[in-house]
């Protein structure tokens, strides 16, 4: 019975279930926490994989291997939290390919790289007690000798930092666009390589921000800055606190977000490719909210119901979006 349900999960994630099978699976998931835990574990492995072909057996095999090896993963500098609740990460130690390496004087062999696959999230607890939540497709770099006296990290992607207070030893976050210096605070940083901007949002405490060719800034609670990479200018922006950090709890809240930006985020969160060619999409904005338990199919259906959008699946984890003209 268990094997049957596992194969049904794989079919569901691959988009091969009919409506009766989907209802059967959802009923089974809601029967117990154990069933939900198994579903989220397989979903996380599936979403985190880079497979380009439809092969349910390989996805299940990957899940079983991960389960078997989970207790053998060892790291001196980090602890992984909530691995069984749909949060996954891939830990690499050593070779770096990021531009961020150029911002440090640490040899490559002494750098730890903590990468989160597309479609996943993770939490890292550093040696000084600082908690770092990492969003999908993000990478955190830090020295192997990171300690309460050496608190320097680099980030590519998005992360929420809850920094342990230490006024004597500042905590420094380096991105491709700016550096953040704090002693103890809570803030969110978004600096993906494929964005045309980077942001820093302060929830508690105070952060000092410095960027090349720009005056240093001091952010107070409730402030957010956005650095435009095209013109190298910084502007203050308003934000909703719940929406800004909802991603770390598996919820995505949008308020009049530009449609191209929405698509980019959905591609990261669900590890899919959403293609479109109509220029009308660039004029759309979207407000709404999703939860991580919802599949990409459910999200696209919600967009279809609330926006002039239709979609079709064109390949494994690849979709084509079509703009539907509204008749007045």
PDB file of C-alpha atoms in Angstrom:
ATOM      1  CA  UNK A   1       0.000   0.000   0.000  1.00  0.00           C
ATOM      2  CA  UNK A   2       2.834   2.368   0.867  1.00  0.00           C
ATOM      3  CA  UNK A   3       4.608   1.674  -2.427  1.00  0.00           C
ATOM      4  CA  UNK A   4       1.374   2.325  -4.327  1.00  0.00           C
ATOM      5  CA  UNK A   5       0.959   5.726  -2.690  1.00  0.00           C
ATOM      6  CA  UNK A   6       4.604   6.629  -3.322  1.00  0.00           C
ATOM      7  CA  UNK A   7       4.198   5.902  -7.008  1.00  0.00           C
ATOM      8  CA  UNK A   8       0.979   7.914  -7.011  1.00  0.00           C
ATOM      9  CA  UNK A   9       2.918  10.844  -5.519  1.00  0.00           C
ATOM     10  CA  UNK A  10       5.506  10.581  -8.292  1.00  0.00           C
ATOM     11  CA  UNK A  11       2.777  10.522 -10.940  1.00  0.00           C
ATOM     12  CA  UNK A  12       1.133  13.550  -9.328  1.00  0.00           C
ATOM     13  CA  UNK A  13       4.353  15.578  -9.260  1.00  0.00           C
ATOM     14  CA  UNK A  14       4.979  14.638 -12.875  1.00  0.00           C
ATOM     15  CA  UNK A  15       1.502  15.869 -13.842  1.00  0.00           C
ATOM     16  CA  UNK A  16       0.158  12.471 -14.917  1.00  0.00           C
ATOM     17  CA  UNK A  17      -2.677  12.057 -12.390  1.00  0.00           C
ATOM     18  CA  UNK A  18      -6.315  12.391 -13.397  1.00  0.00           C
ATOM     19  CA  UNK A  19      -8.800  14.181 -11.132  1.00  0.00           C
ATOM     20  CA  UNK A  20      -9.856  10.976  -9.352  1.00  0.00           C
ATOM     21  CA  UNK A  21      -6.233  10.087  -8.577  1.00  0.00           C
ATOM     22  CA  UNK A  22      -5.556  13.614  -7.291  1.00  0.00           C
ATOM     23  CA  UNK A  23      -8.533  13.415  -4.927  1.00  0.00           C
ATOM     24  CA  UNK A  24      -7.375   9.967  -3.784  1.00  0.00           C
ATOM     25  CA  UNK A  25      -3.875  11.282  -3.080  1.00  0.00           C
ATOM     26  CA  UNK A  26      -5.073  14.395  -1.241  1.00  0.00           C
ATOM     27  CA  UNK A  27      -7.324  12.240   0.924  1.00  0.00           C
ATOM     28  CA  UNK A  28      -4.402   9.975   1.804  1.00  0.00           C
ATOM     29  CA  UNK A  29      -2.127  12.956   2.601  1.00  0.00           C
ATOM     30  CA  UNK A  30      -4.678  14.409   5.003  1.00  0.00           C
ATOM     31  CA  UNK A  31      -5.125  11.121   6.864  1.00  0.00           C
ATOM     32  CA  UNK A  32      -2.017  11.568   9.032  1.00  0.00           C
ATOM     33  CA  UNK A  33       1.077  13.639   9.701  1.00  0.00           C
ATOM     34  CA  UNK A  34       3.198  10.653   8.625  1.00  0.00           C
ATOM     35  CA  UNK A  35       1.582  10.622   5.193  1.00  0.00           C
ATOM     36  CA  UNK A  36       2.052  14.372   4.805  1.00  0.00           C
ATOM     37  CA  UNK A  37       5.689  14.076   5.893  1.00  0.00           C
ATOM     38  CA  UNK A  38       6.349  11.395   3.269  1.00  0.00           C
ATOM     39  CA  UNK A  39       4.637  13.440   0.570  1.00  0.00           C
ATOM     40  CA  UNK A  40       6.658  16.583   1.351  1.00  0.00           C
ATOM     41  CA  UNK A  41       9.899  14.575   1.456  1.00  0.00           C
ATOM     42  CA  UNK A  42       9.335  13.092  -1.994  1.00  0.00           C
ATOM     43  CA  UNK A  43       8.119  16.455  -3.336  1.00  0.00           C
ATOM     44  CA  UNK A  44      11.253  18.171  -2.060  1.00  0.00           C
ATOM     45  CA  UNK A  45      13.563  15.617  -3.698  1.00  0.00           C
ATOM     46  CA  UNK A  46      11.584  15.852  -6.906  1.00  0.00           C
ATOM     47  CA  UNK A  47      11.582  19.657  -7.027  1.00  0.00           C
ATOM     48  CA  UNK A  48      15.247  19.854  -6.073  1.00  0.00           C
ATOM     49  CA  UNK A  49      16.379  17.512  -8.826  1.00  0.00           C
ATOM     50  CA  UNK A  50      17.600  18.767 -12.206  1.00  0.00           C
ATOM     51  CA  UNK A  51      16.107  15.948 -14.229  1.00  0.00           C
ATOM     52  CA  UNK A  52      14.907  16.935 -17.677  1.00  0.00           C
ATOM     53  CA  UNK A  53      13.117  13.704 -18.515  1.00  0.00           C
ATOM     54  CA  UNK A  54      10.020  12.069 -17.126  1.00  0.00           C
ATOM     55  CA  UNK A  55      11.184   9.175 -14.956  1.00  0.00           C
ATOM     56  CA  UNK A  56       9.203   8.498 -11.786  1.00  0.00           C
ATOM     57  CA  UNK A  57      11.343   5.522 -10.739  1.00  0.00           C
ATOM     58  CA  UNK A  58      14.527   7.615 -10.770  1.00  0.00           C
ATOM     59  CA  UNK A  59      12.865  10.313  -8.682  1.00  0.00           C
ATOM     60  CA  UNK A  60      11.806   7.740  -6.091  1.00  0.00           C
ATOM     61  CA  UNK A  61      15.251   6.141  -6.100  1.00  0.00           C
ATOM     62  CA  UNK A  62      16.785   9.567  -5.446  1.00  0.00           C
ATOM     63  CA  UNK A  63      14.434  10.026  -2.505  1.00  0.00           C
ATOM     64  CA  UNK A  64      15.318   6.652  -0.990  1.00  0.00           C
ATOM     65  CA  UNK A  65      19.045   7.317  -1.352  1.00  0.00           C
ATOM     66  CA  UNK A  66      18.635  10.657   0.383  1.00  0.00           C
ATOM     67  CA  UNK A  67      16.760   9.004   3.224  1.00  0.00           C
ATOM     68  CA  UNK A  68      19.442   6.326   3.610  1.00  0.00           C
ATOM     69  CA  UNK A  69      22.289   8.830   3.608  1.00  0.00           C
ATOM     70  CA  UNK A  70      20.621  11.501   5.728  1.00  0.00           C
ATOM     71  CA  UNK A  71      22.111  10.288   8.992  1.00  0.00           C
ATOM     72  CA  UNK A  72      25.619  10.152   7.491  1.00  0.00           C
ATOM     73  CA  UNK A  73      25.831  13.817   6.538  1.00  0.00           C
ATOM     74  CA  UNK A  74      28.267  15.612   8.804  1.00  0.00           C
ATOM     75  CA  UNK A  75      29.278  19.274   8.957  1.00  0.00           C
ATOM     76  CA  UNK A  76      31.324  20.900  11.708  1.00  0.00           C
ATOM     77  CA  UNK A  77      30.052  24.392  11.007  1.00  0.00           C
ATOM     78  CA  UNK A  78      26.303  24.024  10.424  1.00  0.00           C
ATOM     79  CA  UNK A  79      23.227  22.197  11.583  1.00  0.00           C
ATOM     80  CA  UNK A  80      20.288  21.410   9.316  1.00  0.00           C
ATOM     81  CA  UNK A  81      16.814  21.980  10.699  1.00  0.00           C
ATOM     82  CA  UNK A  82      13.450  20.553   9.604  1.00  0.00           C
ATOM     83  CA  UNK A  83      14.820  18.401   6.789  1.00  0.00           C
ATOM     84  CA  UNK A  84      11.674  16.253   6.770  1.00  0.00           C
ATOM     85  CA  UNK A  85       9.201  19.114   6.314  1.00  0.00           C
ATOM     86  CA  UNK A  86       9.887  19.942   2.702  1.00  0.00           C
ATOM     87  CA  UNK A  87      13.124  21.884   3.222  1.00  0.00           C
ATOM     88  CA  UNK A  88      16.270  20.635   1.500  1.00  0.00           C
ATOM     89  CA  UNK A  89      19.781  21.825   0.825  1.00  0.00           C
ATOM     90  CA  UNK A  90      22.924  20.659  -0.895  1.00  0.00           C
ATOM     91  CA  UNK A  91      26.205  21.271   0.906  1.00  0.00           C
ATOM     92  CA  UNK A  92      29.372  21.737  -1.105  1.00  0.00           C
ATOM     93  CA  UNK A  93      32.772  22.394   0.446  1.00  0.00           C
ATOM     94  CA  UNK A  94      35.633  23.777  -1.594  1.00  0.00           C
ATOM     95  CA  UNK A  95      35.465  24.962  -5.181  1.00  0.00           C
ATOM     96  CA  UNK A  96      33.609  28.236  -5.829  1.00  0.00           C
ATOM     97  CA  UNK A  97      32.461  29.632  -9.125  1.00  0.00           C
ATOM     98  CA  UNK A  98      30.856  32.816  -7.820  1.00  0.00           C
ATOM     99  CA  UNK A  99      32.046  36.375  -8.286  1.00  0.00           C
ATOM    100  CA  UNK A 100      31.586  36.812  -4.555  1.00  0.00           C
ATOM    101  CA  UNK A 101      34.825  34.922  -3.981  1.00  0.00           C
ATOM    102  CA  UNK A 102      36.662  37.928  -5.354  1.00  0.00           C
ATOM    103  CA  UNK A 103      35.360  39.965  -2.423  1.00  0.00           C
ATOM    104  CA  UNK A 104      37.221  37.866   0.124  1.00  0.00           C
ATOM    105  CA  UNK A 105      40.864  37.193   0.872  1.00  0.00           C
ATOM    106  CA  UNK A 106      40.179  33.594   1.911  1.00  0.00           C
ATOM    107  CA  UNK A 107      41.665  30.725  -0.113  1.00  0.00           C
ATOM    108  CA  UNK A 108      39.087  28.613  -1.970  1.00  0.00           C
ATOM    109  CA  UNK A 109      39.989  25.507   0.025  1.00  0.00           C
ATOM    110  CA  UNK A 110      38.915  27.236   3.241  1.00  0.00           C
ATOM    111  CA  UNK A 111      35.472  28.337   2.026  1.00  0.00           C
ATOM    112  CA  UNK A 112      32.274  26.446   2.818  1.00  0.00           C
ATOM    113  CA  UNK A 113      29.523  26.768   0.226  1.00  0.00           C
ATOM    114  CA  UNK A 114      25.951  26.032   1.265  1.00  0.00           C
ATOM    115  CA  UNK A 115      23.594  25.904  -1.732  1.00  0.00           C
ATOM    116  CA  UNK A 116      19.814  25.514  -1.778  1.00  0.00           C
ATOM    117  CA  UNK A 117      18.342  23.907  -4.915  1.00  0.00           C
ATOM    118  CA  UNK A 118      15.531  25.499  -6.872  1.00  0.00           C
ATOM    119  CA  UNK A 119      12.201  24.511  -5.398  1.00  0.00           C
ATOM    120  CA  UNK A 120      13.558  24.268  -1.831  1.00  0.00           C
ATOM    121  CA  UNK A 121      14.345  26.343   1.255  1.00  0.00           C
ATOM    122  CA  UNK A 122      16.716  25.752   4.132  1.00  0.00           C
ATOM    123  CA  UNK A 123      17.889  27.080   7.480  1.00  0.00           C
ATOM    124  CA  UNK A 124      21.503  27.267   8.633  1.00  0.00           C
ATOM    125  CA  UNK A 125      22.626  27.832  12.219  1.00  0.00           C
ATOM    126  CA  UNK A 126      26.148  29.246  12.224  1.00  0.00           C
ATOM    127  CA  UNK A 127      28.755  28.695  14.920  1.00  0.00           C
ATOM    128  CA  UNK A 128      27.956  32.023  16.643  1.00  0.00           C
ATOM    129  CA  UNK A 129      24.271  31.082  16.959  1.00  0.00           C
ATOM    130  CA  UNK A 130      23.115  33.225  14.035  1.00  0.00           C
ATOM    131  CA  UNK A 131      20.151  31.765  12.135  1.00  0.00           C
ATOM    132  CA  UNK A 132      20.081  32.135   8.350  1.00  0.00           C
ATOM    133  CA  UNK A 133      16.997  31.190   6.331  1.00  0.00           C
ATOM    134  CA  UNK A 134      17.892  30.663   2.675  1.00  0.00           C
ATOM    135  CA  UNK A 135      15.391  30.962  -0.148  1.00  0.00           C
ATOM    136  CA  UNK A 136      15.238  28.831  -3.276  1.00  0.00           C
ATOM    137  CA  UNK A 137      18.289  29.003  -5.541  1.00  0.00           C
ATOM    138  CA  UNK A 138      20.439  30.794  -2.939  1.00  0.00           C
ATOM    139  CA  UNK A 139      24.018  30.183  -1.842  1.00  0.00           C
ATOM    140  CA  UNK A 140      25.764  31.158   1.384  1.00  0.00           C
ATOM    141  CA  UNK A 141      29.578  31.277   1.564  1.00  0.00           C
ATOM    142  CA  UNK A 142      31.570  31.447   4.775  1.00  0.00           C
ATOM    143  CA  UNK A 143      35.072  30.534   5.985  1.00  0.00           C
ATOM    144  CA  UNK A 144      35.664  27.133   7.543  1.00  0.00           C
ATOM    145  CA  UNK A 145      37.003  28.920  10.625  1.00  0.00           C
ATOM    146  CA  UNK A 146      33.824  30.988  11.053  1.00  0.00           C
ATOM    147  CA  UNK A 147      33.358  31.723  14.750  1.00  0.00           C
ATOM    148  CA  UNK A 148      32.034  34.321  17.174  1.00  0.00           C
ATOM    149  CA  UNK A 149      35.250  36.279  16.475  1.00  0.00           C
ATOM    150  CA  UNK A 150      35.189  35.867  12.683  1.00  0.00           C
ATOM    151  CA  UNK A 151      31.690  36.596  11.417  1.00  0.00           C
ATOM    152  CA  UNK A 152      31.961  37.210   7.668  1.00  0.00           C
ATOM    153  CA  UNK A 153      29.676  35.607   5.079  1.00  0.00           C
ATOM    154  CA  UNK A 154      28.807  36.163   1.415  1.00  0.00           C
ATOM    155  CA  UNK A 155      25.412  35.673  -0.196  1.00  0.00           C
ATOM    156  CA  UNK A 156      24.046  35.081  -3.670  1.00  0.00           C
ATOM    157  CA  UNK A 157      20.248  34.902  -3.675  1.00  0.00           C
ATOM    158  CA  UNK A 158      17.883  35.684  -0.814  1.00  0.00           C
ATOM    159  CA  UNK A 159      18.261  35.140   2.927  1.00  0.00           C
ATOM    160  CA  UNK A 160      16.730  36.239   6.207  1.00  0.00           C
ATOM    161  CA  UNK A 161      19.342  36.810   8.930  1.00  0.00           C
ATOM    162  CA  UNK A 162      18.651  36.671  12.670  1.00  0.00           C
ATOM    163  CA  UNK A 163      22.087  37.704  13.899  1.00  0.00           C
ATOM    164  CA  UNK A 164      23.313  36.922  17.398  1.00  0.00           C
ATOM    165  CA  UNK A 165      24.130  40.182  19.172  1.00  0.00           C
ATOM    166  CA  UNK A 166      27.830  40.936  19.659  1.00  0.00           C
ATOM    167  CA  UNK A 167      28.870  44.593  19.637  1.00  0.00           C
ATOM    168  CA  UNK A 168      32.566  43.702  19.779  1.00  0.00           C
ATOM    169  CA  UNK A 169      32.558  41.433  16.720  1.00  0.00           C
ATOM    170  CA  UNK A 170      30.400  42.744  13.848  1.00  0.00           C
ATOM    171  CA  UNK A 171      28.585  40.374  11.490  1.00  0.00           C
ATOM    172  CA  UNK A 172      29.267  41.177   7.810  1.00  0.00           C
ATOM    173  CA  UNK A 173      27.205  40.065   4.801  1.00  0.00           C
ATOM    174  CA  UNK A 174      28.784  40.625   1.387  1.00  0.00           C
ATOM    175  CA  UNK A 175      26.755  40.581  -1.836  1.00  0.00           C
ATOM    176  CA  UNK A 176      27.659  41.391  -5.427  1.00  0.00           C
ATOM    177  CA  UNK A 177      26.303  44.933  -4.919  1.00  0.00           C
ATOM    178  CA  UNK A 178      26.839  45.981  -1.303  1.00  0.00           C
ATOM    179  CA  UNK A 179      28.138  44.993   2.127  1.00  0.00           C
ATOM    180  CA  UNK A 180      26.047  44.956   5.302  1.00  0.00           C
ATOM    181  CA  UNK A 181      27.640  45.420   8.713  1.00  0.00           C
ATOM    182  CA  UNK A 182      25.637  44.654  11.881  1.00  0.00           C
ATOM    183  CA  UNK A 183      26.200  43.715  15.509  1.00  0.00           C
ATOM    184  CA  UNK A 184      22.886  41.973  16.130  1.00  0.00           C
ATOM    185  CA  UNK A 185      19.624  42.357  14.221  1.00  0.00           C
ATOM    186  CA  UNK A 186      17.002  40.825  11.916  1.00  0.00           C
ATOM    187  CA  UNK A 187      17.001  41.688   8.231  1.00  0.00           C
ATOM    188  CA  UNK A 188      16.267  40.293   4.775  1.00  0.00           C
ATOM    189  CA  UNK A 189      18.616  40.492   1.780  1.00  0.00           C
ATOM    190  CA  UNK A 190      17.665  39.714  -1.830  1.00  0.00           C
ATOM    191  CA  UNK A 191      20.522  39.676  -4.336  1.00  0.00           C
ATOM    192  CA  UNK A 192      19.992  37.076  -7.083  1.00  0.00           C
ATOM    193  CA  UNK A 193      22.466  37.167  -9.954  1.00  0.00           C
ATOM    194  CA  UNK A 194      19.694  37.265 -12.580  1.00  0.00           C
ATOM    195  CA  UNK A 195      17.808  40.193 -11.012  1.00  0.00           C
ATOM    196  CA  UNK A 196      18.411  43.767 -12.125  1.00  0.00           C
ATOM    197  CA  UNK A 197      18.264  44.926  -8.506  1.00  0.00           C
ATOM    198  CA  UNK A 198      19.251  44.020  -4.941  1.00  0.00           C
ATOM    199  CA  UNK A 199      17.338  44.854  -1.762  1.00  0.00           C
ATOM    200  CA  UNK A 200      17.940  45.015   1.981  1.00  0.00           C
ATOM    201  CA  UNK A 201      15.055  45.189   4.456  1.00  0.00           C
ATOM    202  CA  UNK A 202      15.475  45.847   8.173  1.00  0.00           C
ATOM    203  CA  UNK A 203      13.017  44.433  10.708  1.00  0.00           C
ATOM    204  CA  UNK A 204      14.881  44.943  13.992  1.00  0.00           C
ATOM    205  CA  UNK A 205      18.041  46.701  15.155  1.00  0.00           C
ATOM    206  CA  UNK A 206      20.270  48.672  12.805  1.00  0.00           C
ATOM    207  CA  UNK A 207      22.393  47.881   9.756  1.00  0.00           C
ATOM    208  CA  UNK A 208      25.175  49.809   8.050  1.00  0.00           C
ATOM    209  CA  UNK A 209      25.224  49.408   4.297  1.00  0.00           C
ATOM    210  CA  UNK A 210      28.088  50.344   1.973  1.00  0.00           C
ATOM    211  CA  UNK A 211      28.373  50.040  -1.792  1.00  0.00           C
ATOM    212  CA  UNK A 212      31.039  51.076  -4.332  1.00  0.00           C
ATOM    213  CA  UNK A 213      30.701  54.703  -5.482  1.00  0.00           C
ATOM    214  CA  UNK A 214      27.798  55.311  -3.094  1.00  0.00           C
ATOM    215  CA  UNK A 215      27.589  56.970   0.297  1.00  0.00           C
ATOM    216  CA  UNK A 216      27.269  54.609   3.291  1.00  0.00           C
ATOM    217  CA  UNK A 217      23.730  54.224   4.638  1.00  0.00           C
ATOM    218  CA  UNK A 218      22.284  53.405   8.038  1.00  0.00           C
ATOM    219  CA  UNK A 219      18.935  51.592   7.967  1.00  0.00           C
ATOM    220  CA  UNK A 220      16.421  51.815  10.786  1.00  0.00           C
ATOM    221  CA  UNK A 221      13.623  49.313  11.543  1.00  0.00           C
ATOM    222  CA  UNK A 222      10.891  49.468   8.934  1.00  0.00           C
ATOM    223  CA  UNK A 223      13.192  50.711   6.167  1.00  0.00           C
ATOM    224  CA  UNK A 224      13.992  48.976   2.888  1.00  0.00           C
ATOM    225  CA  UNK A 225      16.443  49.999   0.204  1.00  0.00           C
ATOM    226  CA  UNK A 226      16.525  48.903  -3.409  1.00  0.00           C
ATOM    227  CA  UNK A 227      19.687  49.192  -5.487  1.00  0.00           C
ATOM    228  CA  UNK A 228      19.054  49.452  -9.229  1.00  0.00           C
ATOM    229  CA  UNK A 229      21.921  47.667 -10.973  1.00  0.00           C
ATOM    230  CA  UNK A 230      21.269  49.394 -14.283  1.00  0.00           C
ATOM    231  CA  UNK A 231      22.019  52.886 -13.000  1.00  0.00           C
ATOM    232  CA  UNK A 232      23.749  52.053  -9.696  1.00  0.00           C
ATOM    233  CA  UNK A 233      21.275  54.105  -7.685  1.00  0.00           C
ATOM    234  CA  UNK A 234      19.713  53.360  -4.300  1.00  0.00           C
ATOM    235  CA  UNK A 235      16.150  54.282  -3.406  1.00  0.00           C
ATOM    236  CA  UNK A 236      14.103  53.766  -0.256  1.00  0.00           C
ATOM    237  CA  UNK A 237      11.030  51.600  -0.717  1.00  0.00           C
ATOM    238  CA  UNK A 238       7.965  50.855   1.375  1.00  0.00           C
ATOM    239  CA  UNK A 239       7.188  47.263   2.292  1.00  0.00           C
ATOM    240  CA  UNK A 240       4.763  45.025   4.110  1.00  0.00           C
ATOM    241  CA  UNK A 241       6.623  43.074   6.790  1.00  0.00           C
ATOM    242  CA  UNK A 242       4.439  39.977   6.492  1.00  0.00           C
ATOM    243  CA  UNK A 243       4.851  39.885   2.719  1.00  0.00           C
ATOM    244  CA  UNK A 244       8.600  40.569   2.843  1.00  0.00           C
ATOM    245  CA  UNK A 245       9.544  37.507   4.903  1.00  0.00           C
ATOM    246  CA  UNK A 246       6.568  35.199   4.343  1.00  0.00           C
ATOM    247  CA  UNK A 247       8.712  33.069   2.020  1.00  0.00           C
ATOM    248  CA  UNK A 248      10.729  31.667   4.933  1.00  0.00           C
ATOM    249  CA  UNK A 249       7.529  30.140   6.344  1.00  0.00           C
ATOM    250  CA  UNK A 250       6.478  28.683   3.016  1.00  0.00           C
ATOM    251  CA  UNK A 251       3.999  31.407   2.081  1.00  0.00           C
ATOM    252  CA  UNK A 252       4.309  33.876  -0.774  1.00  0.00           C
ATOM    253  CA  UNK A 253       2.433  37.186  -0.535  1.00  0.00           C
ATOM    254  CA  UNK A 254       2.391  39.662  -3.418  1.00  0.00           C
ATOM    255  CA  UNK A 255       1.033  43.187  -3.650  1.00  0.00           C
ATOM    256  CA  UNK A 256       0.932  44.664  -7.156  1.00  0.00           C
ATOM    257  CA  UNK A 257       4.065  42.816  -8.211  1.00  0.00           C
ATOM    258  CA  UNK A 258       5.081  43.163 -11.864  1.00  0.00           C
ATOM    259  CA  UNK A 259       4.152  40.030 -13.777  1.00  0.00           C
ATOM    260  CA  UNK A 260       7.688  39.330 -15.103  1.00  0.00           C
ATOM    261  CA  UNK A 261       8.974  39.463 -11.508  1.00  0.00           C
ATOM    262  CA  UNK A 262       6.202  37.116 -10.358  1.00  0.00           C
ATOM    263  CA  UNK A 263       7.129  34.612 -13.065  1.00  0.00           C
ATOM    264  CA  UNK A 264      10.802  34.744 -12.110  1.00  0.00           C
ATOM    265  CA  UNK A 265       9.958  34.002  -8.460  1.00  0.00           C
ATOM    266  CA  UNK A 266       7.618  31.150  -9.336  1.00  0.00           C
ATOM    267  CA  UNK A 267      10.321  29.596 -11.510  1.00  0.00           C
ATOM    268  CA  UNK A 268      12.708  29.576  -8.532  1.00  0.00           C
ATOM    269  CA  UNK A 269      10.195  28.367  -5.958  1.00  0.00           C
ATOM    270  CA  UNK A 270       8.845  25.505  -8.066  1.00  0.00           C
ATOM    271  CA  UNK A 271      11.916  24.713 -10.176  1.00  0.00           C
ATOM    272  CA  UNK A 272      10.018  25.131 -13.420  1.00  0.00           C
ATOM    273  CA  UNK A 273      10.380  27.125 -16.620  1.00  0.00           C
ATOM    274  CA  UNK A 274       7.511  29.464 -17.511  1.00  0.00           C
ATOM    275  CA  UNK A 275       7.797  30.773 -21.057  1.00  0.00           C
ATOM    276  CA  UNK A 276       5.816  33.563 -22.690  1.00  0.00           C
ATOM    277  CA  UNK A 277       6.277  35.856 -25.674  1.00  0.00           C
ATOM    278  CA  UNK A 278       3.343  38.273 -25.533  1.00  0.00           C
ATOM    279  CA  UNK A 279       4.378  41.805 -24.557  1.00  0.00           C
ATOM    280  CA  UNK A 280       0.993  42.304 -22.852  1.00  0.00           C
ATOM    281  CA  UNK A 281       2.305  40.313 -19.888  1.00  0.00           C
ATOM    282  CA  UNK A 282       4.802  43.075 -19.129  1.00  0.00           C
ATOM    283  CA  UNK A 283       1.933  45.442 -18.355  1.00  0.00           C
ATOM    284  CA  UNK A 284       0.275  43.190 -15.763  1.00  0.00           C
ATOM    285  CA  UNK A 285       0.636  43.364 -11.999  1.00  0.00           C
ATOM    286  CA  UNK A 286      -0.498  40.729  -9.533  1.00  0.00           C
ATOM    287  CA  UNK A 287      -1.701  40.689  -5.929  1.00  0.00           C
ATOM    288  CA  UNK A 288      -2.348  37.471  -4.065  1.00  0.00           C
ATOM    289  CA  UNK A 289      -0.850  34.760  -1.883  1.00  0.00           C
ATOM    290  CA  UNK A 290       0.209  31.146  -2.228  1.00  0.00           C
ATOM    291  CA  UNK A 291       1.349  28.466   0.182  1.00  0.00           C
ATOM    292  CA  UNK A 292       4.220  26.079  -0.474  1.00  0.00           C
ATOM    293  CA  UNK A 293       1.881  23.065  -0.273  1.00  0.00           C
ATOM    294  CA  UNK A 294       0.220  24.199  -3.495  1.00  0.00           C
ATOM    295  CA  UNK A 295       1.622  22.676  -6.678  1.00  0.00           C
ATOM    296  CA  UNK A 296       2.639  24.699  -9.724  1.00  0.00           C
ATOM    297  CA  UNK A 297      -0.528  23.406 -11.378  1.00  0.00           C
ATOM    298  CA  UNK A 298      -2.670  24.941  -8.634  1.00  0.00           C
ATOM    299  CA  UNK A 299      -0.781  28.227  -8.847  1.00  0.00           C
ATOM    300  CA  UNK A 300      -1.182  28.425 -12.616  1.00  0.00           C
ATOM    301  CA  UNK A 301      -4.868  27.592 -12.275  1.00  0.00           C
ATOM    302  CA  UNK A 302      -5.235  30.447  -9.760  1.00  0.00           C
ATOM    303  CA  UNK A 303      -3.525  32.849 -12.185  1.00  0.00           C
ATOM    304  CA  UNK A 304      -5.804  31.613 -14.942  1.00  0.00           C
ATOM    305  CA  UNK A 305      -8.893  32.366 -12.853  1.00  0.00           C
ATOM    306  CA  UNK A 306      -7.807  35.865 -11.823  1.00  0.00           C
ATOM    307  CA  UNK A 307      -5.850  37.081 -14.853  1.00  0.00           C
ATOM    308  CA  UNK A 308      -6.164  36.939 -18.666  1.00  0.00           C
ATOM    309  CA  UNK A 309      -3.838  33.939 -18.774  1.00  0.00           C
ATOM    310  CA  UNK A 310      -3.971  30.429 -20.142  1.00  0.00           C
ATOM    311  CA  UNK A 311      -1.199  27.846 -20.055  1.00  0.00           C
ATOM    312  CA  UNK A 312      -0.134  24.494 -21.433  1.00  0.00           C
ATOM    313  CA  UNK A 313       2.599  22.084 -20.492  1.00  0.00           C
ATOM    314  CA  UNK A 314       5.256  21.807 -23.210  1.00  0.00           C
ATOM    315  CA  UNK A 315       7.905  19.647 -21.546  1.00  0.00           C
ATOM    316  CA  UNK A 316       8.952  18.160 -18.230  1.00  0.00           C
ATOM    317  CA  UNK A 317       8.514  21.018 -15.723  1.00  0.00           C
ATOM    318  CA  UNK A 318       8.150  23.520 -18.572  1.00  0.00           C
ATOM    319  CA  UNK A 319       5.046  25.541 -19.419  1.00  0.00           C
ATOM    320  CA  UNK A 320       3.940  28.006 -22.072  1.00  0.00           C
ATOM    321  CA  UNK A 321       1.842  30.990 -20.958  1.00  0.00           C
ATOM    322  CA  UNK A 322      -0.644  32.597 -23.331  1.00  0.00           C
ATOM    323  CA  UNK A 323      -2.200  36.038 -22.956  1.00  0.00           C
ATOM    324  CA  UNK A 324      -5.966  35.926 -23.456  1.00  0.00           C
ATOM    325  CA  UNK A 325      -7.550  39.021 -24.916  1.00  0.00           C
ATOM    326  CA  UNK A 326     -10.495  40.310 -22.900  1.00  0.00           C
ATOM    327  CA  UNK A 327     -13.572  41.177 -24.931  1.00  0.00           C
ATOM    328  CA  UNK A 328     -15.295  44.347 -23.746  1.00  0.00           C
TER     329      UNK A 328
END
